[in-house]
CSV table of C-alpha atoms in Angstrom, one decimal:
chain,number,residue,atom,x,y,z
X,1,MET,CA,15.1,13.7,22.2
X,2,ILE,CA,11.6,13.6,21.1
X,3,LYS,CA,8.8,14.7,24.3
X,4,THR,CA,5.7,13.7,24.1
X,5,ASP,CA,2.7,12.9,26.5
X,6,ILE,CA,1.8,8.9,25.6
X,7,LEU,CA,4.4,7.6,24.0
X,8,ILE,CA,3.0,4.6,21.7
X,9,ILE,CA,4.8,1.5,20.2
X,10,GLY,CA,2.4,0.6,17.7
X,11,ALA,CA,1.2,2.3,14.5
X,12,GLY,CA,-1.9,-0.6,14.1
X,13,PRO,CA,-5.8,0.3,14.7
X,14,THR,CA,-5.4,0.0,18.0
X,15,GLY,CA,-2.5,2.9,18.1
X,16,LEU,CA,-4.1,4.9,15.8
X,17,PHE,CA,-7.4,5.3,17.7
X,18,THR,CA,-5.3,5.8,21.1
X,19,VAL,CA,-4.2,9.2,20.0
X,20,PHE,CA,-7.8,9.9,19.0
X,21,GLU,CA,-9.2,9.3,22.7
X,22,ALA,CA,-5.9,11.1,24.3
X,23,GLY,CA,-7.1,14.1,22.1
X,24,LEU,CA,-10.3,14.4,24.1
X,25,LEU,CA,-8.0,14.4,26.9
X,26,LYS,CA,-5.5,16.9,25.6
X,27,LEU,CA,-2.8,14.4,25.5
X,28,ARG,CA,-0.4,14.5,22.9
X,29,CYS,CA,0.7,11.4,21.5
X,30,HIS,CA,3.9,10.2,19.3
X,31,LEU,CA,4.3,6.9,17.7
X,32,ILE,CA,7.3,4.5,16.7
X,33,ASP,CA,6.5,1.4,14.3
X,34,ALA,CA,9.0,-0.9,12.3
X,35,LEU,CA,7.1,-0.4,9.3
X,36,PRO,CA,7.6,1.8,6.7
X,37,GLN,CA,3.6,3.5,7.0
X,38,PRO,CA,1.0,3.7,9.7
X,39,GLY,CA,-1.8,0.4,10.5
X,40,GLY,CA,0.3,-2.5,10.7
X,41,GLN,CA,-1.1,-5.8,9.8
X,42,CYS,CA,-4.4,-4.1,8.0
X,43,SER,CA,-1.4,-1.8,5.9
X,44,GLU,CA,1.1,-4.5,5.8
X,45,ILE,CA,-0.6,-7.7,5.1
X,46,TYR,CA,-4.1,-7.8,3.9
X,47,PRO,CA,-5.3,-4.0,3.5
X,48,LYS,CA,-7.0,-5.4,0.3
X,49,LYS,CA,-9.0,-7.9,2.7
X,50,PRO,CA,-12.3,-7.1,4.0
X,51,ILE,CA,-13.1,-7.0,7.7
X,52,TYR,CA,-17.1,-7.2,8.3
X,53,ASP,CA,-16.8,-7.1,13.1
X,54,ILE,CA,-16.0,-2.8,12.8
X,55,PRO,CA,-19.0,-1.2,14.1
X,56,ALA,CA,-21.1,0.9,11.8
X,57,TYR,CA,-19.4,-0.5,9.0
X,58,PRO,CA,-20.5,-3.8,7.5
X,59,GLU,CA,-17.5,-4.3,5.3
X,60,ILE,CA,-14.4,-2.0,5.2
X,61,LEU,CA,-11.1,-3.5,3.6
X,62,ALA,CA,-8.4,-2.9,6.3
X,63,GLY,CA,-6.6,-0.4,4.0
X,64,ASP,CA,-9.5,1.8,4.1
X,65,LEU,CA,-9.7,1.2,8.0
X,66,THR,CA,-6.6,2.2,8.5
X,67,ASP,CA,-7.0,5.9,6.2
X,68,LYS,CA,-10.5,7.0,8.2
X,69,LEU,CA,-8.5,6.4,11.8
X,70,MET,CA,-5.5,9.0,10.2
X,71,GLU,CA,-8.3,10.9,9.1
X,72,GLN,CA,-9.7,10.9,12.3
X,73,ILE,CA,-6.9,11.7,14.6
X,74,LYS,CA,-5.3,14.3,11.6
X,75,GLN,CA,-6.7,16.7,14.0
X,76,PHE,CA,-4.5,15.6,17.2
X,77,GLU,CA,-1.9,16.2,14.9
X,78,PRO,CA,0.5,13.0,16.4
X,79,GLY,CA,4.2,12.5,15.7
X,80,PHE,CA,5.4,9.4,13.9
X,81,THR,CA,8.8,7.9,14.3
X,82,LEU,CA,8.3,5.1,11.1
X,83,GLY,CA,10.8,2.2,9.8
X,84,GLU,CA,12.5,2.1,13.1
X,85,ARG,CA,12.3,-0.6,16.0
X,86,ALA,CA,11.7,0.2,19.5
X,87,ASP,CA,14.1,-1.3,20.9
X,88,ILE,CA,15.9,0.0,24.8
X,89,ILE,CA,13.9,1.2,27.7
X,90,GLU,CA,15.3,3.4,30.5
X,91,LYS,CA,13.3,4.4,33.1
X,92,GLN,CA,13.6,7.8,34.9
X,93,ASP,CA,14.3,9.0,38.0
X,94,ASP,CA,10.9,10.8,38.0
X,95,GLY,CA,9.3,7.5,36.5
X,96,THR,CA,9.4,8.9,32.8
X,97,PHE,CA,11.0,6.2,30.0
X,98,ILE,CA,13.2,6.9,27.4
X,99,VAL,CA,12.7,4.5,24.7
X,100,THR,CA,15.7,4.2,21.8
X,101,THR,CA,14.6,2.8,18.1
X,102,ASN,CA,17.1,0.6,16.9
X,103,LYS,CA,18.4,3.5,14.6
X,104,GLY,CA,19.0,5.3,17.9
X,105,THR,CA,16.2,7.9,18.0
X,106,LYS,CA,14.9,9.0,21.3
X,107,HIS,CA,11.6,9.6,22.8
X,108,HIS,CA,10.7,10.7,26.0
X,109,ALA,CA,7.5,10.1,28.0
X,110,PRO,CA,5.8,9.4,30.9
X,111,VAL,CA,3.5,7.0,29.5
X,112,VAL,CA,4.3,4.3,27.3
X,113,ALA,CA,1.7,2.3,25.6
X,114,ILE,CA,2.1,-0.8,23.7
X,115,ALA,CA,0.1,-1.8,20.8
X,116,GLY,CA,2.5,-3.4,18.6
X,117,GLY,CA,-0.1,-6.0,17.7
X,118,LEU,CA,1.0,-9.4,18.1
X,119,GLY,CA,4.8,-8.0,17.1
X,120,SER,CA,7.0,-8.6,14.4
X,121,PHE,CA,6.0,-11.4,12.2
X,122,GLU,CA,7.8,-13.9,10.4
X,123,PRO,CA,5.9,-16.2,7.4
X,124,ARG,CA,6.2,-20.1,8.3
X,125,LYS,CA,7.4,-21.4,5.8
X,126,PRO,CA,7.1,-24.9,4.1
X,127,PRO,CA,9.8,-27.2,3.9
X,128,ILE,CA,10.7,-26.9,0.4
X,129,SER,CA,14.3,-27.0,-0.1
X,130,ASN,CA,14.3,-24.4,-2.7
X,131,ILE,CA,12.1,-21.4,-2.1
X,132,ALA,CA,14.4,-19.3,-0.7
X,133,ASP,CA,15.7,-19.1,-3.9
X,134,TYR,CA,12.2,-17.8,-5.7
X,135,GLU,CA,11.2,-15.2,-3.0
X,136,GLY,CA,10.1,-11.9,-4.7
X,137,LYS,CA,10.6,-14.0,-7.8
X,138,GLY,CA,7.2,-15.4,-7.9
X,139,VAL,CA,6.8,-16.8,-4.4
X,140,GLU,CA,4.7,-14.3,-1.9
X,141,TYR,CA,4.4,-15.4,1.7
X,142,MET,CA,1.0,-12.5,2.0
X,143,ILE,CA,-0.9,-11.0,-0.6
X,144,LYS,CA,-0.6,-6.7,-0.2
X,145,GLU,CA,-2.1,-6.0,-4.1
X,146,PRO,CA,-4.3,-8.4,-5.7
X,147,GLU,CA,-4.1,-6.6,-8.9
X,148,MET,CA,-0.5,-8.1,-9.4
X,149,TYR,CA,-2.3,-11.5,-10.1
X,150,ARG,CA,-4.6,-10.8,-12.5
X,151,ASP,CA,-4.7,-12.6,-15.3
X,152,LYS,CA,-1.8,-15.0,-13.8
X,153,ASP,CA,-1.6,-18.5,-12.6
X,154,VAL,CA,-1.3,-19.4,-9.1
X,155,VAL,CA,-0.8,-22.2,-6.7
X,156,ILE,CA,-1.9,-21.5,-3.0
X,157,ALA,CA,-1.0,-23.8,-0.4
X,158,GLY,CA,-2.6,-23.8,3.1
X,159,GLY,CA,-5.9,-25.0,4.8
X,160,GLY,CA,-6.5,-22.3,7.0
X,161,ASP,CA,-9.3,-19.0,6.6
X,162,SER,CA,-6.3,-16.5,4.2
X,163,ALA,CA,-5.6,-19.7,2.5
X,164,LEU,CA,-9.6,-20.2,1.7
X,165,ASP,CA,-10.4,-16.3,1.8
X,166,TRP,CA,-7.7,-15.4,-1.0
X,167,SER,CA,-8.6,-18.7,-3.2
X,168,ILE,CA,-12.4,-17.5,-3.3
X,169,PHE,CA,-11.4,-13.6,-4.2
X,170,LEU,CA,-8.6,-14.7,-6.9
X,171,ALA,CA,-10.9,-16.7,-8.6
X,172,ASP,CA,-12.3,-13.6,-9.9
X,173,VAL,CA,-9.4,-12.3,-10.4
X,174,ALA,CA,-6.9,-14.7,-11.6
X,175,SER,CA,-6.6,-16.9,-14.8
X,176,SER,CA,-6.5,-19.9,-12.7
X,177,VAL,CA,-6.3,-20.4,-9.3
X,178,THR,CA,-5.1,-24.1,-7.7
X,179,LEU,CA,-5.8,-24.5,-3.5
X,180,ILE,CA,-3.3,-27.1,-2.2
X,181,HIS,CA,-4.0,-28.8,1.1
X,182,ARG,CA,-2.1,-31.8,2.6
X,183,ARG,CA,-5.8,-32.9,4.8
X,184,ASN,CA,-8.9,-33.2,3.1
X,185,GLU,CA,-10.6,-31.1,6.0
X,186,PHE,CA,-10.0,-27.0,6.6
X,187,ARG,CA,-9.4,-25.2,10.0
X,188,GLY,CA,-11.6,-22.4,8.0
X,189,HIS,CA,-14.8,-20.8,8.6
X,190,LEU,CA,-17.2,-23.2,7.0
X,191,ASP,CA,-19.0,-21.2,4.7
X,192,SER,CA,-15.6,-20.6,3.3
X,193,VAL,CA,-15.6,-24.0,2.8
X,194,ASP,CA,-18.9,-24.4,1.8
X,195,GLN,CA,-17.8,-21.4,-1.3
X,196,VAL,CA,-14.5,-23.2,-2.1
X,197,GLN,CA,-16.0,-26.6,-2.9
X,198,LYS,CA,-18.9,-24.6,-4.9
X,199,LEU,CA,-16.5,-22.6,-6.6
X,200,LYS,CA,-15.0,-26.0,-7.6
X,201,ASN,CA,-17.7,-27.9,-8.6
X,202,GLU,CA,-18.3,-24.9,-11.0
X,203,GLY,CA,-14.7,-25.2,-12.3
X,204,LYS,CA,-13.1,-22.1,-11.0
X,205,ILE,CA,-11.3,-23.9,-8.5
X,206,ASN,CA,-8.9,-26.6,-8.9
X,207,LEU,CA,-8.4,-28.2,-5.1
X,208,ILE,CA,-6.0,-30.7,-4.6
X,209,THR,CA,-6.0,-32.9,-1.3
X,210,PRO,CA,-4.8,-34.6,0.5
X,211,ALA,CA,-1.4,-33.0,-0.9
X,212,GLU,CA,1.7,-31.0,-0.8
X,213,VAL,CA,4.0,-28.4,-2.7
X,214,LYS,CA,7.9,-30.6,-2.5
X,215,GLU,CA,9.7,-28.5,-5.1
X,216,ILE,CA,9.4,-25.3,-7.2
X,217,THR,CA,10.7,-25.2,-10.9
X,218,GLY,CA,11.5,-22.2,-12.9
X,219,ASP,CA,14.6,-20.6,-14.8
X,220,GLY,CA,15.2,-17.2,-12.7
X,221,LYS,CA,11.5,-17.1,-11.6
X,222,VAL,CA,8.3,-19.3,-10.5
X,223,GLU,CA,7.5,-21.5,-13.5
X,224,GLY,CA,5.5,-24.5,-11.9
X,225,VAL,CA,5.2,-26.4,-8.3
X,226,VAL,CA,6.2,-30.8,-8.4
X,227,VAL,CA,3.2,-32.0,-6.1
X,228,HIS,CA,3.1,-35.0,-4.3
X,229,LYS,CA,-0.5,-36.7,-3.2
X,230,LYS,CA,-1.0,-39.7,-1.9
X,231,ASP,CA,-1.1,-43.1,-3.8
X,232,GLU,CA,0.6,-41.1,-6.9
X,233,GLU,CA,3.0,-40.1,-8.9
X,234,PRO,CA,4.6,-36.7,-8.9
X,235,PHE,CA,3.4,-34.0,-11.2
X,236,THR,CA,3.8,-30.1,-11.9
X,237,ILE,CA,1.5,-28.0,-11.8
X,238,HIS,CA,2.4,-24.9,-14.6
X,239,THR,CA,2.2,-21.5,-12.6
X,240,ASP,CA,3.1,-18.0,-12.5
X,241,HIS,CA,3.1,-17.1,-8.6
X,242,PHE,CA,3.1,-20.1,-5.4
X,243,ILE,CA,1.3,-18.8,-2.4
X,244,PRO,CA,2.0,-20.8,0.4
X,245,LEU,CA,0.0,-19.6,3.1
X,246,PHE,CA,0.9,-21.3,6.5
X,247,GLY,CA,0.5,-17.9,8.8
X,248,LEU,CA,2.3,-15.7,10.9
X,249,SER,CA,4.7,-16.4,13.4
X,250,PRO,CA,4.9,-13.5,16.1
X,251,LYS,CA,7.5,-12.2,18.0
X,252,LEU,CA,7.9,-9.5,20.7
X,253,GLY,CA,11.1,-8.9,19.6
X,254,PRO,CA,13.3,-6.9,21.8
X,255,ILE,CA,10.1,-5.7,23.8
X,256,ALA,CA,10.6,-9.2,25.4
X,257,ASP,CA,13.6,-8.2,27.3
X,258,TRP,CA,12.5,-5.0,29.3
X,259,GLY,CA,11.2,-7.1,32.1
X,260,LEU,CA,7.5,-6.9,31.8
X,261,GLU,CA,5.4,-10.0,32.9
X,262,ILE,CA,4.8,-12.3,29.6
X,263,GLU,CA,2.8,-15.6,29.5
X,264,LYS,CA,2.7,-17.2,25.6
X,265,ASN,CA,4.2,-14.3,23.5
X,266,ALA,CA,1.8,-12.0,25.1
X,267,ILE,CA,2.3,-8.9,27.9
X,268,LYS,CA,0.2,-9.6,30.7
X,269,VAL,CA,-2.1,-6.8,32.1
X,270,ASN,CA,-4.1,-5.7,34.4
X,271,ASN,CA,-7.8,-5.8,32.9
X,272,ALA,CA,-9.6,-5.3,35.8
X,273,LEU,CA,-8.7,-1.0,36.0
X,274,ASP,CA,-6.4,-0.2,32.6
X,275,TYR,CA,-4.9,-2.6,31.3
X,276,GLN,CA,-1.2,-1.4,32.8
X,277,THR,CA,1.7,-3.9,32.9
X,278,ASN,CA,3.6,-4.9,35.8
X,279,ILE,CA,6.2,-1.8,35.5
X,280,PRO,CA,3.4,1.4,36.6
X,281,GLY,CA,3.4,3.8,33.3
X,282,ILE,CA,3.8,0.9,31.0
X,283,TYR,CA,0.2,-0.3,29.1
X,284,ALA,CA,-0.2,-3.2,26.4
X,285,ILE,CA,-3.3,-2.9,24.9
X,286,GLY,CA,-4.7,-4.9,21.6
X,287,ASP,CA,-3.7,-8.0,20.2
X,288,VAL,CA,-0.2,-7.5,22.2
X,289,ASN,CA,-1.8,-7.9,26.1
X,290,THR,CA,-3.2,-10.9,27.4
X,291,TYR,CA,-5.5,-11.1,30.7
X,292,PRO,CA,-8.3,-13.6,31.7
X,293,GLY,CA,-11.2,-13.4,28.8
X,294,LYS,CA,-9.0,-11.8,26.3
X,295,LEU,CA,-10.5,-11.6,22.6
X,296,LYS,CA,-8.0,-10.2,20.1
X,297,LEU,CA,-10.5,-8.4,18.0
X,298,ILE,CA,-9.6,-4.5,17.0
X,299,LEU,CA,-12.9,-3.5,18.1
X,300,CYS,CA,-11.7,-4.6,21.7
X,301,GLY,CA,-8.8,-2.8,21.5
X,302,PHE,CA,-10.4,0.4,21.0
X,303,HIS,CA,-12.2,-0.3,24.3
X,304,GLU,CA,-8.9,-1.4,26.1
X,305,ALA,CA,-6.7,1.8,24.8
X,306,THR,CA,-10.2,4.5,25.9
X,307,LEU,CA,-9.4,2.8,29.5
X,308,MET,CA,-5.7,3.2,29.0
X,309,CYS,CA,-5.9,7.1,28.3
X,310,GLN,CA,-8.2,7.7,31.2
X,311,SER,CA,-5.7,6.1,33.3
X,312,ALA,CA,-2.8,7.6,31.4
X,313,PHE,CA,-4.4,11.0,32.2
X,314,LYS,CA,-4.6,10.6,36.2
X,315,ARG,CA,-1.0,9.4,35.8
X,316,ILE,CA,0.3,12.5,34.1
X,317,PHE,CA,-2.4,14.7,36.1
X,318,PRO,CA,-2.4,13.2,39.6
X,319,ASP,CA,-3.7,16.4,41.1
X,320,LYS,CA,-6.2,17.1,38.0
X,321,LYS,CA,-10.0,16.5,37.7
X,322,TYR,CA,-11.3,15.5,34.5
X,323,VAL,CA,-15.1,15.4,33.8
X,324,MET,CA,-15.9,13.1,30.7
X,325,LYS,CA,-17.4,15.4,28.5
X,326,TYR,CA,-19.1,13.3,25.8
X,327,THR,CA,-18.1,14.3,21.9
X,328,THR,CA,-22.3,14.6,20.9
X,329,VAL,CA,-21.8,18.2,23.7
X,330,GLY,CA,-18.6,19.0,24.0
X,331,GLY,CA,-17.4,18.3,20.3
X,332,VAL,CA,-14.1,17.4,19.1
X,333,GLN,CA,-11.8,20.1,19.3
X,334,GLY,CA,-8.2,19.5,17.7
X,335,PHE,CA,-4.8,20.8,18.3
X,336,ASP,CA,-4.4,21.9,15.3
X,337,GLY,CA,-7.3,25.0,15.8
X,338,THR,CA,-10.2,23.3,14.4
X,339,LYS,CA,-13.4,22.3,16.3
X,340,LYS,CA,-15.9,19.5,15.0
X,341,GLU,CA,-19.6,20.0,16.9
X,342,ALA,CA,-22.9,19.5,16.3
X,343,PRO,CA,-25.0,22.3,14.6
X,344,LYS,CA,-26.2,24.3,17.2
X,345,ALA,CA,-30.5,25.3,17.3
X,346,VAL,CA,-31.1,28.3,16.2
X,347,VAL,CA,-33.2,30.3,18.9
X,348,LYS,CA,-35.6,32.6,17.9
X,349,LYS,CA,-37.8,34.3,19.6
X,350,ILE,CA,-41.8,34.3,18.8
X,351,GLU,CA,-44.1,37.7,18.8
């Protein structure tokens, strides 16, 4: 049985930052994540994609953000149960919780913080009859390592930000990039649409609209896609990779059966106070929660984690008063014995 002060379900950016805020309160954390490594979407879906709205970072790759967060929380020695999904939660007579994973690992804590992002993801697949035959053989539903497309012919399908962004990025990596969308209009940011148009005009991207990929060809691996364009005969494009970027379908998984109040596949919380759910002692922070005015941004998850930890401290130590000290004044004392603090001014007597 793994025991901790705060059991965090989800090791994405919000879950990782929770460790830091809890550590400042001398609370220990353990994290459960179905993925084999920390970082959530940032590590699994788009590690090489730049993020532009993290304070103090004009631009940071999603994977690098994970690395920085891991460095920040190292002092507080968090525990991890990775590659396992939180399946069952049982409330004990004393108000604490036991959470059991799909592999039978049990965790015991007085506070549970669900920071599972948007839940588990399944790619939205296009209706191509033989697409499953080529999965892992040239068909990818997300881009993890752009270098694998170096000097390759790539066909991307989709009309949202991911399709636009990766078409732009791979234009300087792949031998050729073809972007196919079933409409002439795109749903992405205007500057991305403008940039794709510019790259098309420069001959760096082949843009085909309105059109759809209806079939994949190849002997054991992707060698081409059959494109259907309105008022034209179907034609085949040679390609080494076909990447349909139609988004991901989020699912809460077993958490949806925990008796929590759910609204549109998200967990309702009390945002007026501490992001607690309808079950006392269980909190939901980050993209997994919902409340009036909710914004699904990483920086909002950081804010929610901070307030949640304050509430968790009061729940765990109801008779103990906590006086907040700024890290610029008190420094950061780690559980490993290390301390980070500003250098003290030198006092010297003038004679």
